[in-house]
Short mmCIF file of C-alpha atoms in Angstrom, two decimals:
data_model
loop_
_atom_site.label_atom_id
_atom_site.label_comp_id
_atom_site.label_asym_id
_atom_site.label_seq_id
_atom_site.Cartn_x
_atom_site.Cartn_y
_atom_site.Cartn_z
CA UNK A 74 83.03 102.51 122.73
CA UNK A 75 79.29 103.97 122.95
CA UNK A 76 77.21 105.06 119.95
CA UNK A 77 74.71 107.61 120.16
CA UNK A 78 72.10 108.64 118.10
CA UNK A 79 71.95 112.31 117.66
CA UNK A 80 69.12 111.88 114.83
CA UNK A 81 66.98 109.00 112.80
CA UNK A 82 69.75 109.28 110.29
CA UNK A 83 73.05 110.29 112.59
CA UNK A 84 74.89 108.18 115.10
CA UNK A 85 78.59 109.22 116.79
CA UNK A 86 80.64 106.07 118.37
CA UNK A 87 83.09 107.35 120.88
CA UNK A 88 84.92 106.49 123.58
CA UNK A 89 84.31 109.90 125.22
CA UNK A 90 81.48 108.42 127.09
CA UNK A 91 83.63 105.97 129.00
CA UNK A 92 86.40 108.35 129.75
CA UNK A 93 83.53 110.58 131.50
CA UNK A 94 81.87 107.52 133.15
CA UNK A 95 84.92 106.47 134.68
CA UNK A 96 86.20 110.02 135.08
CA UNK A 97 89.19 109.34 133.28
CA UNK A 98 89.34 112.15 131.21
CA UNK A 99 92.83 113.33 132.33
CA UNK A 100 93.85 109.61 131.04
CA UNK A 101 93.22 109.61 128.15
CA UNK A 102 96.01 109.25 125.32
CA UNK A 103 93.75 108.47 122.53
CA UNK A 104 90.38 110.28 121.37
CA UNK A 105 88.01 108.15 119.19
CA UNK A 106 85.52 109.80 117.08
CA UNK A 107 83.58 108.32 114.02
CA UNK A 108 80.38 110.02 112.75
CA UNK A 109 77.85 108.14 110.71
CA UNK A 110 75.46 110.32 108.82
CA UNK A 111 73.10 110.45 106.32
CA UNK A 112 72.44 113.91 104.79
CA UNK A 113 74.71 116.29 107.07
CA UNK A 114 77.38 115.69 109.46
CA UNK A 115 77.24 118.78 111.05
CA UNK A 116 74.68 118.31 114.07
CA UNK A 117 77.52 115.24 115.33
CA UNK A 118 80.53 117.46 114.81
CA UNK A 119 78.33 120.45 117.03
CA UNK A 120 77.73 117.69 119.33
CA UNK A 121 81.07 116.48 119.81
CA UNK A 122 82.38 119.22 120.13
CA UNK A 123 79.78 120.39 123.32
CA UNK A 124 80.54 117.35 124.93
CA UNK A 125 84.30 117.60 124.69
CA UNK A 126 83.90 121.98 125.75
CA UNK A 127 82.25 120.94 128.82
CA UNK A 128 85.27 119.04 130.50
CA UNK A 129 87.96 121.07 127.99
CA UNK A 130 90.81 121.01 130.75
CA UNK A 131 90.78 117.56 130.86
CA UNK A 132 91.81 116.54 126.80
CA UNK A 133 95.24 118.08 127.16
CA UNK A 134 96.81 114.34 127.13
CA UNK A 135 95.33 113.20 124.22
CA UNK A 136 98.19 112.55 121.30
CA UNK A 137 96.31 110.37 118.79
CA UNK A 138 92.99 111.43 117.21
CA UNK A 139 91.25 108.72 115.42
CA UNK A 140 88.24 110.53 113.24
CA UNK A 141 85.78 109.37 111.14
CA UNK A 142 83.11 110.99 109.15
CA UNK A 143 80.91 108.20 107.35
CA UNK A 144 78.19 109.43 104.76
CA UNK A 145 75.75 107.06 102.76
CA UNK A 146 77.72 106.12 99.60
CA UNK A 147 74.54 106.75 97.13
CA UNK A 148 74.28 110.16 98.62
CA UNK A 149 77.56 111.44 99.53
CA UNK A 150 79.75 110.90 96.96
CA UNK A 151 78.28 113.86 94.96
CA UNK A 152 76.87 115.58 97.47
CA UNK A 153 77.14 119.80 97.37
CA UNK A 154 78.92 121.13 100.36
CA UNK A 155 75.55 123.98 100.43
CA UNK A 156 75.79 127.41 101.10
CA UNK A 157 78.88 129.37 102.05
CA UNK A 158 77.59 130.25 105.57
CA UNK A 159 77.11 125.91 106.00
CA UNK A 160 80.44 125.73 104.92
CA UNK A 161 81.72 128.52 107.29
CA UNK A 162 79.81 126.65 110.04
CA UNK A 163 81.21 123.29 109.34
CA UNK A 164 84.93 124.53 108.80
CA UNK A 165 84.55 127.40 112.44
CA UNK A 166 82.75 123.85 114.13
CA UNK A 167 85.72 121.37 113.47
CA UNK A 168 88.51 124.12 113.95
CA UNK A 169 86.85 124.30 117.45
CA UNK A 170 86.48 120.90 117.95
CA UNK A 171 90.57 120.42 117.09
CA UNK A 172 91.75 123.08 119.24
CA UNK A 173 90.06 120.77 122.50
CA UNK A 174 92.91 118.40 121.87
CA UNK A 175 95.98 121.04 121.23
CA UNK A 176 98.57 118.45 121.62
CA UNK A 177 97.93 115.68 118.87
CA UNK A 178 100.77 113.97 117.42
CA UNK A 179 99.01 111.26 115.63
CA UNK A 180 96.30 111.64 113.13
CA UNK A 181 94.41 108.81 111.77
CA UNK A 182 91.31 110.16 109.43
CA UNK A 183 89.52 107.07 108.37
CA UNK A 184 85.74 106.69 106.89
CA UNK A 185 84.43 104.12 103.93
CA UNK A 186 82.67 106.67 102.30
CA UNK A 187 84.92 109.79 101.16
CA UNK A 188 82.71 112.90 100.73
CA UNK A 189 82.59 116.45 99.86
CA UNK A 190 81.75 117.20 103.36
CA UNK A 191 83.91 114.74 104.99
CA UNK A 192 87.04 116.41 103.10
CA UNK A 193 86.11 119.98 104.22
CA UNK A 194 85.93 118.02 107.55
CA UNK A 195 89.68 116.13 107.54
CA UNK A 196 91.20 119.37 105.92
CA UNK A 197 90.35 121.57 108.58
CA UNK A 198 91.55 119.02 111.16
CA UNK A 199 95.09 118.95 109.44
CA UNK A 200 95.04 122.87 108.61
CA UNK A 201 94.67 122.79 112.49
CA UNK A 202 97.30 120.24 114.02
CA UNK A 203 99.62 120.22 110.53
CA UNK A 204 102.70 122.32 112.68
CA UNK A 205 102.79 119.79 115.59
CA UNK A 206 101.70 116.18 113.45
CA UNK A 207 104.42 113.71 113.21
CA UNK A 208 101.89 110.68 112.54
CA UNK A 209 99.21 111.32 109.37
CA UNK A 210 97.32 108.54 108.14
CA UNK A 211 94.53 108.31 105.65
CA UNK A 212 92.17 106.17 104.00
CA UNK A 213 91.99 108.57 101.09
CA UNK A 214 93.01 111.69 99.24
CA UNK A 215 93.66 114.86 101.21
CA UNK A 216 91.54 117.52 99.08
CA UNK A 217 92.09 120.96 99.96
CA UNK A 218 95.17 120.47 101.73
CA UNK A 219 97.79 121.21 98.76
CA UNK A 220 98.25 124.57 100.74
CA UNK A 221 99.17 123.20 104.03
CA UNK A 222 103.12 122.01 104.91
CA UNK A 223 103.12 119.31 107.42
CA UNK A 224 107.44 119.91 108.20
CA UNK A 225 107.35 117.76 111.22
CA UNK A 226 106.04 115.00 109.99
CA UNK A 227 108.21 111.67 110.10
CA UNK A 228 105.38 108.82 109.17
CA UNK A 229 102.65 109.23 106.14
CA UNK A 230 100.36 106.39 105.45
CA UNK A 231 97.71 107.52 102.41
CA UNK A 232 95.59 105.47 100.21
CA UNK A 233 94.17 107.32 96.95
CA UNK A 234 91.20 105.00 96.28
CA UNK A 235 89.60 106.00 92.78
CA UNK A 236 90.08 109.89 92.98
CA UNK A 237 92.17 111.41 90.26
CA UNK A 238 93.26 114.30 92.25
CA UNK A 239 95.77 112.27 94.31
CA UNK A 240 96.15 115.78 97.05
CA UNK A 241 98.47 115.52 99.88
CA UNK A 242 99.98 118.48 102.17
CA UNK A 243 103.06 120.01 101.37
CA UNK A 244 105.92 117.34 103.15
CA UNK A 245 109.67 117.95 104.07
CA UNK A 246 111.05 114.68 102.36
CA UNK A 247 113.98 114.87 104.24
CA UNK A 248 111.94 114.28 107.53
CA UNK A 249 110.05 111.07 106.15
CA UNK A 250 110.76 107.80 108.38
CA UNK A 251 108.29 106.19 106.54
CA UNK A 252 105.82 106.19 103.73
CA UNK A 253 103.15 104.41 102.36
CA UNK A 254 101.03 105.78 99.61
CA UNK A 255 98.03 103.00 98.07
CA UNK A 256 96.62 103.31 94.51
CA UNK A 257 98.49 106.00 93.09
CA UNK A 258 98.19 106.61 89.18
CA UNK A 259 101.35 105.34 86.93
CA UNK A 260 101.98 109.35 86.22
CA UNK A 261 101.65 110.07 89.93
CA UNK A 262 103.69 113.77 90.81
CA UNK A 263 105.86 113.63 93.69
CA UNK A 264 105.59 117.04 94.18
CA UNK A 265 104.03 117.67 97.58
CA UNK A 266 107.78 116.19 98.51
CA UNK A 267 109.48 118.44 96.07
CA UNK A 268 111.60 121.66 96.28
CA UNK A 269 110.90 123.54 93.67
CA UNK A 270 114.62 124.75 92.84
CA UNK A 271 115.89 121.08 92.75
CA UNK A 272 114.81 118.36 90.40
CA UNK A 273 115.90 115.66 92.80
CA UNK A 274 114.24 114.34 95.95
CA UNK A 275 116.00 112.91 98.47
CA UNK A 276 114.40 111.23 101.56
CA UNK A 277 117.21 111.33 103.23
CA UNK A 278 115.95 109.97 106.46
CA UNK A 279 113.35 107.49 104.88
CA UNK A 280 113.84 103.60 106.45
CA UNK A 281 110.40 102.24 105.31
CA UNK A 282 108.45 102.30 101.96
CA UNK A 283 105.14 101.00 100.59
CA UNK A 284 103.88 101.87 96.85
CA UNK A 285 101.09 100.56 95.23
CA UNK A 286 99.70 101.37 92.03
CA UNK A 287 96.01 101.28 91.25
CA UNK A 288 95.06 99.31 87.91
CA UNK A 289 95.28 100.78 84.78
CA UNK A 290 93.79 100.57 81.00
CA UNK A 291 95.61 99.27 78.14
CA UNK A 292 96.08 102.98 77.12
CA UNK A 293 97.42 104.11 80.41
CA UNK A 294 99.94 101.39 80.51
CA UNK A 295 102.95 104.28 79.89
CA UNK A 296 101.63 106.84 81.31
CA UNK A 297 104.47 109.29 82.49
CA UNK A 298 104.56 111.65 84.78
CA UNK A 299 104.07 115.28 82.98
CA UNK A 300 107.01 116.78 85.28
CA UNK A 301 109.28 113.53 85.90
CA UNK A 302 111.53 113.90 88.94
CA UNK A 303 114.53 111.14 90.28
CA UNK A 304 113.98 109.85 93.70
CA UNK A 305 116.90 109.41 96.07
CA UNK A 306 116.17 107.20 98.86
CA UNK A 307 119.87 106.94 100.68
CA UNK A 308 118.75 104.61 104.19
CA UNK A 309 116.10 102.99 102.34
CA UNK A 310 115.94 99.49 104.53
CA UNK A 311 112.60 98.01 103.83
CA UNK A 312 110.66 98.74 100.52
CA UNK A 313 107.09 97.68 98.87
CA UNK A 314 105.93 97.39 95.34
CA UNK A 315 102.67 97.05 93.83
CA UNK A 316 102.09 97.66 90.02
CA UNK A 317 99.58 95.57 88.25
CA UNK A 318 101.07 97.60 85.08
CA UNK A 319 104.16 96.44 82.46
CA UNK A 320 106.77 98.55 84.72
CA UNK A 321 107.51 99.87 88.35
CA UNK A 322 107.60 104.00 88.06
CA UNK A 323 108.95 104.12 91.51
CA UNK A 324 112.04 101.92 91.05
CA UNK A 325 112.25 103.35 86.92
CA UNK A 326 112.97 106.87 88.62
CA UNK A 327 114.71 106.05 92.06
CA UNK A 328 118.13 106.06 93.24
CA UNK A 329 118.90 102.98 96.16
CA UNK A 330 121.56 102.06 97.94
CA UNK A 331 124.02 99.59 97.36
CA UNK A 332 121.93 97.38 99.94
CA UNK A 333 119.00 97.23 101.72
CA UNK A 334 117.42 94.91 104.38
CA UNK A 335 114.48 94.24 103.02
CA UNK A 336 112.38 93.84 99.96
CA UNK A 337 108.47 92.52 98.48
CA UNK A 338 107.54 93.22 95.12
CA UNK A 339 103.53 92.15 93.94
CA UNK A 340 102.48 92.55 90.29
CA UNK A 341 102.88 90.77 86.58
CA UNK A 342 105.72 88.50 86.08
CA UNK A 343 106.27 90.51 83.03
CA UNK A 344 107.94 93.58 85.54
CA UNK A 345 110.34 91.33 86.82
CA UNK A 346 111.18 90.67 83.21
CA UNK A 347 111.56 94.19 82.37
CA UNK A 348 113.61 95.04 85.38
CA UNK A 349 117.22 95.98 85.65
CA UNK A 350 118.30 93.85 87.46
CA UNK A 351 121.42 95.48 88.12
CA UNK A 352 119.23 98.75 89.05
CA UNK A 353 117.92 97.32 92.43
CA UNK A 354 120.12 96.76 95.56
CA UNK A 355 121.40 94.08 97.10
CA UNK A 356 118.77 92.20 99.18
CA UNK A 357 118.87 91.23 102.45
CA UNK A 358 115.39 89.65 102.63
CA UNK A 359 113.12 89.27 99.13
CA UNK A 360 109.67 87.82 99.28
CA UNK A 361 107.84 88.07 95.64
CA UNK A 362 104.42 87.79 95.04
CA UNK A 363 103.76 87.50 91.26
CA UNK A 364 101.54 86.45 88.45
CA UNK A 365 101.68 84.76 85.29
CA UNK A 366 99.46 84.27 82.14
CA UNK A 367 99.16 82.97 78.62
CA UNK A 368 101.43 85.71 77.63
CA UNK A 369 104.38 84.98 79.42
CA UNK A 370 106.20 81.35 78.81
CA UNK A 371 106.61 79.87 82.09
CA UNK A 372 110.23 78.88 81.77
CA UNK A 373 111.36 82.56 80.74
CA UNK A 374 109.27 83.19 83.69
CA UNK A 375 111.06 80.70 86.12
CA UNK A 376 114.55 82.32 84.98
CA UNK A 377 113.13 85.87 85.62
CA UNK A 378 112.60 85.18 89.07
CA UNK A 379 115.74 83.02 89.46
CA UNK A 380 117.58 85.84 88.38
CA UNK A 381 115.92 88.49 90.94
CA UNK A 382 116.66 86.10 93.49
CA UNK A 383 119.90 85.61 93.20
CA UNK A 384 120.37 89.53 94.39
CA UNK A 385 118.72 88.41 98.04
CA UNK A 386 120.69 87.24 100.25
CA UNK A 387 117.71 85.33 102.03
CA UNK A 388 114.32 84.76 100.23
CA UNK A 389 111.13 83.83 102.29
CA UNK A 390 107.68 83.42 100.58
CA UNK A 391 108.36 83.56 96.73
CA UNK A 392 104.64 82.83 95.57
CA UNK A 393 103.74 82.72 91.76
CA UNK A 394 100.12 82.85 90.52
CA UNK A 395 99.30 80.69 87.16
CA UNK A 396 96.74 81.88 84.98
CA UNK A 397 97.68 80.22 81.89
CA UNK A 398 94.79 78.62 80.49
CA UNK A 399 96.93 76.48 77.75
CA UNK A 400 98.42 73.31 79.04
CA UNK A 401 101.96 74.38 81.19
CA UNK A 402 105.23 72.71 79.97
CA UNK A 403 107.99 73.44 83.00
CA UNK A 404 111.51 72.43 82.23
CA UNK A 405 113.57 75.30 83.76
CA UNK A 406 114.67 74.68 87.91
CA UNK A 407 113.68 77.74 90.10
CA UNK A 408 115.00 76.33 93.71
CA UNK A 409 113.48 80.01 95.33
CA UNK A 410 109.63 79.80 95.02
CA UNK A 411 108.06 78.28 97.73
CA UNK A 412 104.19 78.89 96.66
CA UNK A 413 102.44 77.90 93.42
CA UNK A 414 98.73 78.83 92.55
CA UNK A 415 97.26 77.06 89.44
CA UNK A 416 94.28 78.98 88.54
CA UNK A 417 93.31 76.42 85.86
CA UNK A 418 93.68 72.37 85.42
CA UNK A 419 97.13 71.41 84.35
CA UNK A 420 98.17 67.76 83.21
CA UNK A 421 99.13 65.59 86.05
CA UNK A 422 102.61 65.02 84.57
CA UNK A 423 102.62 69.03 84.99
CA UNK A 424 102.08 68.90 88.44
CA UNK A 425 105.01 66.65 88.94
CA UNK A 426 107.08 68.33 86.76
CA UNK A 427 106.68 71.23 89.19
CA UNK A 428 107.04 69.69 91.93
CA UNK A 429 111.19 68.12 90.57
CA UNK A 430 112.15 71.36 89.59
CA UNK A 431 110.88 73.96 92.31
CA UNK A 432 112.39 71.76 95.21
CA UNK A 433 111.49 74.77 97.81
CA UNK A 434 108.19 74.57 97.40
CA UNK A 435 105.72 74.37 100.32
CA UNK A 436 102.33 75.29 99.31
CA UNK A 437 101.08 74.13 95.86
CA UNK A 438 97.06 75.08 95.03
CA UNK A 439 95.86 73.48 91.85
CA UNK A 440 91.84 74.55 90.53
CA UNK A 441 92.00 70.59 89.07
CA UNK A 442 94.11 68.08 87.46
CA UNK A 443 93.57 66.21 84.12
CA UNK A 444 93.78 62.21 84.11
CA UNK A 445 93.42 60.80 81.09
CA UNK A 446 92.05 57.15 81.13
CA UNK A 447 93.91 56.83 77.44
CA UNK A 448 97.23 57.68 79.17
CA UNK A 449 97.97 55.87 82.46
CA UNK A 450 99.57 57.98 85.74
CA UNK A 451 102.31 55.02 86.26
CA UNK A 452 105.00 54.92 85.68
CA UNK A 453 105.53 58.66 87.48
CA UNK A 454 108.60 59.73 89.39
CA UNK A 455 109.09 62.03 91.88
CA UNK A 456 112.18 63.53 93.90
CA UNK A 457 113.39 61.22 96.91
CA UNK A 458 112.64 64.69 99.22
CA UNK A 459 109.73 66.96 98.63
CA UNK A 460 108.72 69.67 101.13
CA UNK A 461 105.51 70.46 100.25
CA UNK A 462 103.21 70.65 103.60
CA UNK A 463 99.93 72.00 101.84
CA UNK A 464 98.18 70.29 99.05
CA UNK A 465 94.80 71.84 97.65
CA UNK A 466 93.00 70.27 94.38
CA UNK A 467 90.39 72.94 94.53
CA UNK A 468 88.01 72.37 91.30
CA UNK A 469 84.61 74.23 90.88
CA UNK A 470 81.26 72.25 91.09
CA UNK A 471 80.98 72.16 87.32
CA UNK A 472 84.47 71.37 86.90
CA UNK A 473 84.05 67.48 86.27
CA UNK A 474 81.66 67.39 84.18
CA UNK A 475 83.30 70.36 81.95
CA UNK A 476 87.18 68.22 81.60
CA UNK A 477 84.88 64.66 80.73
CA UNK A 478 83.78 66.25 77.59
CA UNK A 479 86.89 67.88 76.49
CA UNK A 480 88.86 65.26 74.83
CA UNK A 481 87.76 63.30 77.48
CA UNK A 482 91.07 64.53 78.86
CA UNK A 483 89.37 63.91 83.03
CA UNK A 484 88.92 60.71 84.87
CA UNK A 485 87.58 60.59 88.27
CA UNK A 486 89.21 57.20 89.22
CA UNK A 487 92.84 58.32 87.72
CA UNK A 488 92.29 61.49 89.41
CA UNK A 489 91.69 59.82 92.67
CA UNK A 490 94.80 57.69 91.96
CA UNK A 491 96.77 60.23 91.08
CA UNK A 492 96.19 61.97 94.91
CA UNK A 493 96.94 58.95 96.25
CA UNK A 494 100.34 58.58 94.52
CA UNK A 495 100.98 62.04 95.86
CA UNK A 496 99.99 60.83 99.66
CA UNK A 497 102.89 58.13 99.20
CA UNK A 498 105.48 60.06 97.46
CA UNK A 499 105.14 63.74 99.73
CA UNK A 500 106.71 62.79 103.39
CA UNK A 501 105.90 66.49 104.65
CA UNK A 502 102.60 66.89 103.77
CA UNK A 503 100.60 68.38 106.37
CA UNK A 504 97.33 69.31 104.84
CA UNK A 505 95.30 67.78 101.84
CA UNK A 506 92.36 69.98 100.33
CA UNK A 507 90.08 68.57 98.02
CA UNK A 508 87.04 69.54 96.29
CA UNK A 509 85.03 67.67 93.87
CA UNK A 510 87.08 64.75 94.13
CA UNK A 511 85.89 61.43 95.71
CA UNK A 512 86.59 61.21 99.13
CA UNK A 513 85.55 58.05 99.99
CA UNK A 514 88.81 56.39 98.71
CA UNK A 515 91.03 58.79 99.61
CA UNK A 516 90.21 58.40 103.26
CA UNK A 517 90.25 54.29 102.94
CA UNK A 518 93.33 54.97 101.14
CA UNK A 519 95.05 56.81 104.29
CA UNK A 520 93.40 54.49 107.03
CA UNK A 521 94.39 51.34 105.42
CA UNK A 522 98.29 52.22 104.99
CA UNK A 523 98.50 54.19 108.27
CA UNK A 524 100.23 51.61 109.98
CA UNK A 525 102.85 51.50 107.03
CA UNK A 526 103.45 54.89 106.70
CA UNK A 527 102.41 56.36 110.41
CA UNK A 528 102.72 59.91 109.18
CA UNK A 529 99.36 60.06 107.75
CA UNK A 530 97.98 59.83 111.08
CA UNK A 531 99.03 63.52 111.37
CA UNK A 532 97.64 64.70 107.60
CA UNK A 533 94.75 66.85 107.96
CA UNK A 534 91.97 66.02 105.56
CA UNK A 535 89.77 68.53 104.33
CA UNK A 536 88.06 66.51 101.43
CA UNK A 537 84.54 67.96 100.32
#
């Protein structure tokens, strides 16, 4: 790739350059274009498009068009589009430029920056290849394109960012492979997919899908949409959730079949909760990424996720995220989660409390662990198998010194005894991160009892 400065405050990286240097034009299968600009994109997209007229036979091969337009945030965001003969010049510019590659299949409109500009930019680019696109991806709203029908297209890939006016194209759902739309609002209309005369959507064809919703305010938490639709998804085989929110919109409204192959749900432990269960399919493959707080009791929590389990009929990464900032009592077993994340200092006893009852678990990360001088580690027991091949006692600089004077509730010397007992009694651990934690004796520790337990010749110590 070359970049070029047009300008002090305009650069285009290409890879047009090479493909002329090497006079592989006729080659070429994918056209790279990304304009950085300050104020005005326009002088790039006039130059682009000269360079590409001079040699116009020779783009005929080129199926995927990779464009960027890339305005300064400050400026951009806001900025007017100008008169109607700029716009005019702009939108008769980039129609030209398109019609140099006539046969594009695959359109990827990326940026960092979405602008006013950069929208009149992408929409003219889809207005132009919409009839013959079967790939569309982009990294944000499609504004001005509510007018255009894309009917051949088999794979969208969208994300929404911030913008309220979540716009896509006009889309045959029943040609849909796959879809994947990012940061969508709760009340988010599925129209573009829609036909007007049915209240039902089926993507009939659809194998693949990916929804994520952006975050919301505690008054948006039930937002609806204002023209609510059901959602048939028939050959559904792999599908993604995201909802930071109390409920999941898309499986709330959606038919699935009995089964599908594959499943990964992120968001609040409180939506797993709420599901019905008996509402999702059968699971070939679950993985569950999930969080929990001082509002959820961890054991309702545990049987939440047992329960969703249960409908899999393999589960691979099942990782739960602990924000509870109260002390953690775990007495329900949850033999599918294989990743825990403590986000604040738990009780030792905690610790092995969650390590007997979550006997899958390979990864635990703990942000510290409170060792009471008053209340000795030992007597502690611990299953005769653990699999946990990750251990990481991450606490924060001020951590220490924070636990010794509340209720004196932190010693350094139990702590460090307390990692050691978890050393002896954890025969597949693999890694051992520590922070704020004396290291000195942990690493004496492990080189004087190598020789009786050989395995910690192979434990990888990251102690800081």
């Amino acid at each position: 790739m070359h970049a070029q400065a047009i300008e002090p405050a305009l650069s285009i990286v290409t890879n047009i350059d090479l493909a002329l240097a090497t006079g592989n034009m006729h080659r070429i299968r994918r056209l790279h274009i990304t304009i950085n600009y300050l104020y005005d994109p326009y002088p790039g997209l006039f130059h682009i498009h000269a360079y590409l007229h001079n040699v116009s036979c020779h783009w005929q091969r080129v199926h995927t068009l990779e464009l960027a337009v890339r305005g300064n945030h400050a400026l951009t965001r806001t900025q007017p589009i100008g008169s109607i003969e700029q716009y005019g010049q702009m939108v008769h510019t980039t129609r030209a430029l398109a019609q140099l590659v006539p046969h594009v299949k695959d359109l990827r409109l990326g940026g960092l920056c979405p602008s006013t500009l950069a929208h009149v930019v992408y929409a003219t680019v889809v207005r132009e290849h919409g009839a013959r696109i079967k790939r569309l991806r982009s990294n944000y709203a499609l504004l001005e394109c509510n007018d255009i029908a894309l009917d051949s297209l088999t794979h969208l890939d969208v994300g929404f960012g911030s913008v309220r006016e979540c716009q896509i194209p006009s889309i045959l759902a029943t040609t849909l492979v796959s879809l994947s739309l990012s940061s969508i609002p709760l009340d988010f209309e599925w129209l573009p997919f829609a036909d007007p005369n049915n209240p039902i959507i089926s993507f009939s064809s659809l194998r693949a899908l990916s929804v994520s919703y952006r975050s919301v305010r505690h008054n948006e938490s039930l937002l609806m949409p204002a023209r609510p639709c059901t959602l048939r998804f028939p050959m559904i085989e792999y599908l993604h959730v995201m909802a930071p929110s109390t409920w999941y919109p898309i499986i709330a409204c959606s038919e699935f079949p009995l089964k599908t192959r594959n499943m990964h749900i992120d968001g609040a432990i409180a939506l797993i909760q709420q599901l019905n269960i008996e509402q999702l399919p059968r699971i070939g493959h679950l993985s569950l990424n999930l969080i929990c707080d001082d509002s959820h009791d961890m054991n309702t929590a545990l049987d939440a996720i047992s329960d969703i389990c249960r409908r899999a009929s393999h589960t691979s990464t099942v990782r739960l995220e602990v924000f509870n900032t109260s002390d953690i009592t775990v007495t329900s077993t949850c033999s599918f989660i294989t990743e825990v994340d403590i986000k604040a200092p738990v009780a030792a006893r905690t610790v092995l409390a969650i390590i007997r009852t979550m006997p899958k678990l390979v990864r635990l990360e703990l942000a510290g662990i409170l060792c009471s001088p008053q209340h000795p580690i030992f007597p502690l027991t611990l299953p005769t198998i653990s699999h946990i091949r990750t251990l990481s006692i991450i606490q924060h600089a001020c951590e220490p010194a924070r636990l010794h004077h509340s209720n004196n509730n932190y010693s350094q010397d139990s702590c460090v005894a307390f990692v050691q007992f978890l050393l002896l009694h954890l025969p597949y651990l693999s890694v051992l991160n520590t922070r704020q934690i004396s290291d000195i004796p942990i690493r004496t520790f492990v080189r004087m009892q190598v020789l009786e337990y050989p395995r910690f010749a192979n434990i990888e110590l990251n102690l800081q």
